[in-house]
XYZ file of C-alpha atoms in Angstrom:
333
model
C 88.314 97.549 87.939
C 86.125 99.558 90.082
C 82.924 101.224 88.863
C 80.947 104.122 90.047
C 77.379 104.065 88.678
C 75.486 106.914 87.665
C 71.554 107.853 89.513
C 69.709 110.671 87.942
C 69.676 113.977 89.904
C 67.504 117.004 89.428
C 70.053 119.127 91.224
C 73.022 118.508 88.760
C 76.086 116.520 88.535
C 77.072 115.818 92.137
C 78.892 113.397 94.537
C 78.046 112.552 97.915
C 80.211 109.962 99.763
C 77.960 107.492 98.407
C 78.613 107.590 94.719
C 78.479 109.881 91.402
C 74.856 111.437 89.971
C 74.325 113.518 86.961
C 71.972 115.788 85.618
C 68.581 115.070 84.090
C 68.141 117.656 81.526
C 70.050 118.648 78.389
C 73.669 119.484 78.714
C 72.763 123.482 77.237
C 71.208 124.175 80.662
C 74.710 124.821 81.693
C 76.484 127.132 79.393
C 80.141 126.177 78.205
C 79.888 122.903 79.220
C 79.017 119.408 77.064
C 78.155 117.140 80.040
C 77.367 113.509 79.605
C 74.093 112.020 80.400
C 75.093 108.965 82.314
C 78.557 109.050 83.571
C 79.947 105.662 85.210
C 83.319 106.705 86.981
C 85.879 103.679 86.719
C 89.828 104.041 87.712
C 90.717 100.097 86.428
C 92.890 100.391 90.232
C 91.523 99.336 93.156
C 93.882 102.043 95.304
C 92.200 104.591 93.938
C 88.192 105.743 92.760
C 86.936 108.831 91.214
C 84.625 110.379 93.246
C 84.172 113.816 91.326
C 85.608 114.491 87.444
C 85.243 118.513 86.330
C 84.448 119.458 83.305
C 87.049 119.380 80.508
C 89.552 121.764 81.434
C 88.824 121.922 84.629
C 87.831 124.750 86.953
C 88.950 127.867 88.041
C 88.732 129.218 91.481
C 86.135 131.246 90.424
C 83.871 128.614 89.976
C 84.068 126.796 92.913
C 82.005 127.763 96.239
C 82.307 126.135 99.616
C 79.851 125.908 103.060
C 81.429 124.842 105.982
C 78.829 123.384 108.645
C 79.140 120.906 111.594
C 76.621 119.242 109.777
C 78.972 118.238 107.378
C 81.461 116.904 110.333
C 82.031 112.957 110.865
C 79.298 111.185 112.860
C 80.225 110.354 116.678
C 81.711 106.937 116.381
C 78.925 104.045 117.903
C 79.470 103.726 121.694
C 81.788 106.956 121.466
C 85.140 107.933 120.470
C 87.087 106.340 122.999
C 88.527 104.105 120.188
C 90.093 107.695 118.570
C 91.648 108.636 122.170
C 93.017 105.415 122.686
C 94.337 105.125 118.849
C 96.084 108.712 119.623
C 97.497 107.872 123.258
C 99.251 104.699 121.378
C 100.693 106.769 118.685
C 102.131 109.394 120.615
C 103.623 106.952 123.062
C 105.579 105.240 119.776
C 106.157 108.842 118.179
C 106.239 111.716 120.627
C 107.141 114.400 118.112
C 103.468 113.831 116.673
C 101.079 116.743 117.070
C 97.485 117.041 116.412
C 95.791 119.758 114.007
C 92.165 120.782 112.529
C 91.793 119.501 108.741
C 89.053 120.128 106.423
C 86.557 117.449 106.005
C 84.999 116.869 102.361
C 81.277 115.834 103.136
C 80.073 115.968 99.660
C 80.672 118.112 96.489
C 78.054 119.302 93.799
C 78.362 120.743 90.239
C 75.254 122.920 89.718
C 74.308 125.149 86.982
C 74.726 128.955 87.456
C 74.366 131.969 85.636
C 78.121 132.655 84.996
C 79.276 130.654 82.261
C 79.985 126.652 83.028
C 78.402 124.846 85.968
C 80.208 126.041 89.812
C 81.370 123.588 91.905
C 79.650 123.381 95.742
C 81.903 121.602 98.124
C 80.393 120.967 101.760
C 82.878 120.702 104.340
C 82.946 120.256 107.685
C 85.924 120.322 110.169
C 88.135 117.248 111.595
C 91.574 116.543 112.639
C 94.698 114.773 112.088
C 93.917 112.922 115.272
C 90.804 111.879 114.163
C 92.476 110.428 110.739
C 94.361 108.133 112.506
C 91.641 107.179 114.581
C 89.492 106.290 111.731
C 90.540 106.486 108.035
C 93.918 104.889 109.505
C 92.750 102.691 112.095
C 92.687 98.702 111.580
C 89.212 99.291 112.169
C 88.225 101.580 109.140
C 86.615 98.502 106.905
C 84.145 98.074 109.678
C 83.208 101.694 110.417
C 82.898 101.959 106.593
C 80.456 99.012 106.660
C 78.746 100.458 109.994
C 78.003 104.061 108.796
C 76.266 102.893 105.656
C 74.266 100.517 107.389
C 73.364 103.102 110.332
C 73.651 106.454 108.001
C 73.692 105.428 104.104
C 77.109 106.860 103.848
C 80.057 104.937 104.011
C 82.705 107.565 105.017
C 79.694 109.088 107.877
C 82.262 107.648 110.856
C 85.598 108.837 108.936
C 87.524 111.855 109.608
C 87.980 112.289 105.785
C 90.530 115.396 105.924
C 90.740 116.693 102.476
C 94.072 116.596 100.740
C 95.324 118.306 97.813
C 97.453 117.659 94.464
C 99.017 119.114 91.629
C 99.939 117.720 88.461
C 102.709 120.212 87.029
C 103.514 120.644 83.664
C 106.889 122.460 82.691
C 107.298 124.521 79.456
C 108.725 121.714 77.165
C 105.858 119.348 78.208
C 106.951 117.528 81.197
C 104.969 116.497 84.196
C 106.593 116.958 87.654
C 106.747 113.736 89.895
C 108.648 113.156 93.448
C 110.018 110.024 95.118
C 108.538 110.116 98.329
C 110.953 109.672 101.128
C 111.264 106.340 103.075
C 111.150 107.863 106.212
C 106.983 109.625 105.654
C 104.777 107.555 107.307
C 102.002 107.033 104.364
C 103.242 105.539 101.001
C 107.141 105.879 101.571
C 109.584 105.165 98.589
C 106.527 105.716 96.024
C 106.296 108.331 93.394
C 103.764 111.045 94.235
C 102.763 114.174 92.657
C 103.370 117.541 94.794
C 100.715 117.899 97.757
C 99.277 118.272 100.871
C 96.532 119.829 102.383
C 94.488 123.126 103.231
C 94.817 124.439 106.895
C 92.046 125.751 108.370
C 94.210 127.671 111.008
C 95.999 129.495 107.979
C 92.284 130.947 108.158
C 91.272 130.675 111.857
C 94.915 130.808 114.467
C 94.481 128.155 116.874
C 93.471 124.082 117.619
C 89.784 124.221 117.697
C 88.803 126.838 114.649
C 84.760 127.249 114.126
C 83.011 126.575 111.266
C 81.103 130.292 111.570
C 84.537 131.437 111.247
C 85.562 130.233 108.373
C 83.557 131.827 105.540
C 83.514 130.066 102.152
C 85.198 132.936 99.884
C 88.275 132.227 101.573
C 88.276 128.452 101.957
C 88.335 128.454 98.568
C 91.211 130.563 98.618
C 92.850 128.799 100.859
C 92.190 125.377 98.976
C 93.453 126.670 95.614
C 96.393 128.740 97.132
C 97.449 125.660 99.473
C 98.423 123.353 96.366
C 100.783 126.436 95.171
C 102.355 126.547 98.337
C 102.771 122.870 98.442
C 105.143 123.257 94.967
C 106.780 125.789 96.315
C 107.788 123.866 99.369
C 108.148 120.382 98.112
C 109.915 121.501 94.515
C 111.320 124.516 95.439
C 110.038 126.732 93.016
C 108.778 130.704 92.964
C 105.395 131.380 93.253
C 105.694 133.421 90.579
C 106.767 130.660 88.306
C 103.173 128.905 88.548
C 99.883 129.610 87.102
C 96.502 129.554 88.869
C 95.408 126.554 89.541
C 92.639 124.329 87.491
C 90.508 121.471 89.509
C 90.561 118.516 87.725
C 88.344 116.845 90.004
C 88.218 114.651 93.356
C 89.497 111.283 94.106
C 89.401 108.760 96.735
C 92.424 106.858 98.207
C 91.090 103.303 98.839
C 93.564 102.098 101.127
C 93.027 104.707 103.657
C 89.537 104.185 103.609
C 88.388 106.917 100.912
C 90.109 109.943 102.052
C 89.489 112.492 99.403
C 92.174 114.687 97.548
C 91.179 117.377 95.442
C 93.524 117.135 92.288
C 94.571 120.468 90.393
C 96.435 121.407 87.159
C 99.229 123.973 87.443
C 101.348 125.129 84.697
C 105.068 126.351 85.458
C 106.829 128.899 83.497
C 110.469 126.919 83.840
C 111.802 124.030 81.800
C 112.210 120.728 83.520
C 115.884 121.213 83.556
C 115.221 124.674 85.581
C 112.725 122.933 87.786
C 115.567 120.347 88.548
C 117.965 122.704 89.617
C 115.379 124.662 91.888
C 114.547 121.154 93.232
C 118.324 120.256 94.101
C 118.632 123.440 95.981
C 116.395 122.309 98.729
C 112.550 123.890 99.590
C 111.535 123.845 103.114
C 109.706 120.458 103.129
C 112.806 118.851 100.642
C 112.681 116.020 103.758
C 109.624 114.333 102.197
C 110.980 113.540 98.944
C 114.732 111.743 97.593
C 114.452 112.475 94.197
C 112.082 114.291 91.102
C 111.249 112.539 88.068
C 109.973 113.601 85.289
C 107.497 112.304 82.554
C 106.558 113.577 78.765
C 103.024 114.503 79.118
C 102.495 112.534 76.131
C 103.206 109.399 77.780
C 100.963 109.883 80.566
C 97.934 108.480 79.134
C 99.668 105.053 78.569
C 101.513 104.847 81.840
C 99.053 102.362 83.975
C 100.296 100.120 81.475
C 103.895 100.427 81.858
C 105.721 98.570 85.008
C 106.203 102.548 86.514
C 102.683 102.243 87.223
C 103.237 99.938 90.682
C 105.114 102.724 91.900
C 102.878 105.342 91.925
C 101.058 106.115 95.374
C 97.031 105.678 95.689
C 96.919 109.943 95.427
C 99.184 110.060 92.109
C 97.298 107.769 90.159
C 94.248 109.787 90.895
C 95.753 112.987 89.955
C 96.948 110.941 86.735
C 93.342 109.696 86.105
C 91.596 112.866 86.150
C 94.679 114.379 84.064
C 93.718 112.321 81.494
C 90.249 112.721 81.596
C 90.236 116.403 82.604
C 93.183 118.218 80.752
C 95.040 115.424 78.917
C 93.839 112.528 76.374
C 91.546 110.197 77.928
C 93.172 106.584 78.755
């Protein structure tokens, strides 16, 4: 069982790489949001930890802001980044089809009080890359880098790429949630069960291999974050965009099997039945090769899913999405 301890803060409910803290003061300071005074976060699974849990129901795009800054990038590795280059060259020799691409890096997230109904989430983002992910989060030295980050900066994620992912808890009209069996050919979590997901792409806003923070306005970054999860559903499940609701952000989970890489998890409703979704999936899609099958589970069964043998078949990102769904959208575990 993994715990995060609540700490007092005058800013609001927030998270940094090191943990989670809760506002000092009455919940009434945040209209429409009844927040607890203490909030230990536990997942009961060592593969995943919850970095941020949104208020009940989740947050729409209008209540999320993003701040891009070089100050939110990872720190250069002790002794320089030659180790990252070495890992990348080694991977290219074994898998010459790999290519690098920029990604958003999550530095921290804070729920703050605003004049608008309910709290607003501020995401502090930097820039990173797939290359840096392989050379930090996915490297054999990842555990040491986390220890060193905590010692040097008071932040165990300081030296890690931490590219921000997205995932979707997708619900059908007949009360099923949609999961995918990952292909055994994918690099991460082969053969395990996942939710549809991927990454928001800086290149969608600023073409080129090296986008600059100043060229990525916060409002457009938030739009990309929310639209990217819809695009992943379209590409992986092969559903028409018009059948999907606007996403609601459930929270942010960390995958502890990849050194705490963060993923924003969303709730999306579909205007189709499970059988209609199955037919669309079977007819293929742009990313059909990433999965080998589709799985439907009744929404009422999700709260007890961890008690079943099936739980071991879920990858960490899916576990994080399920925990957040149960706490924010469904019935708490």
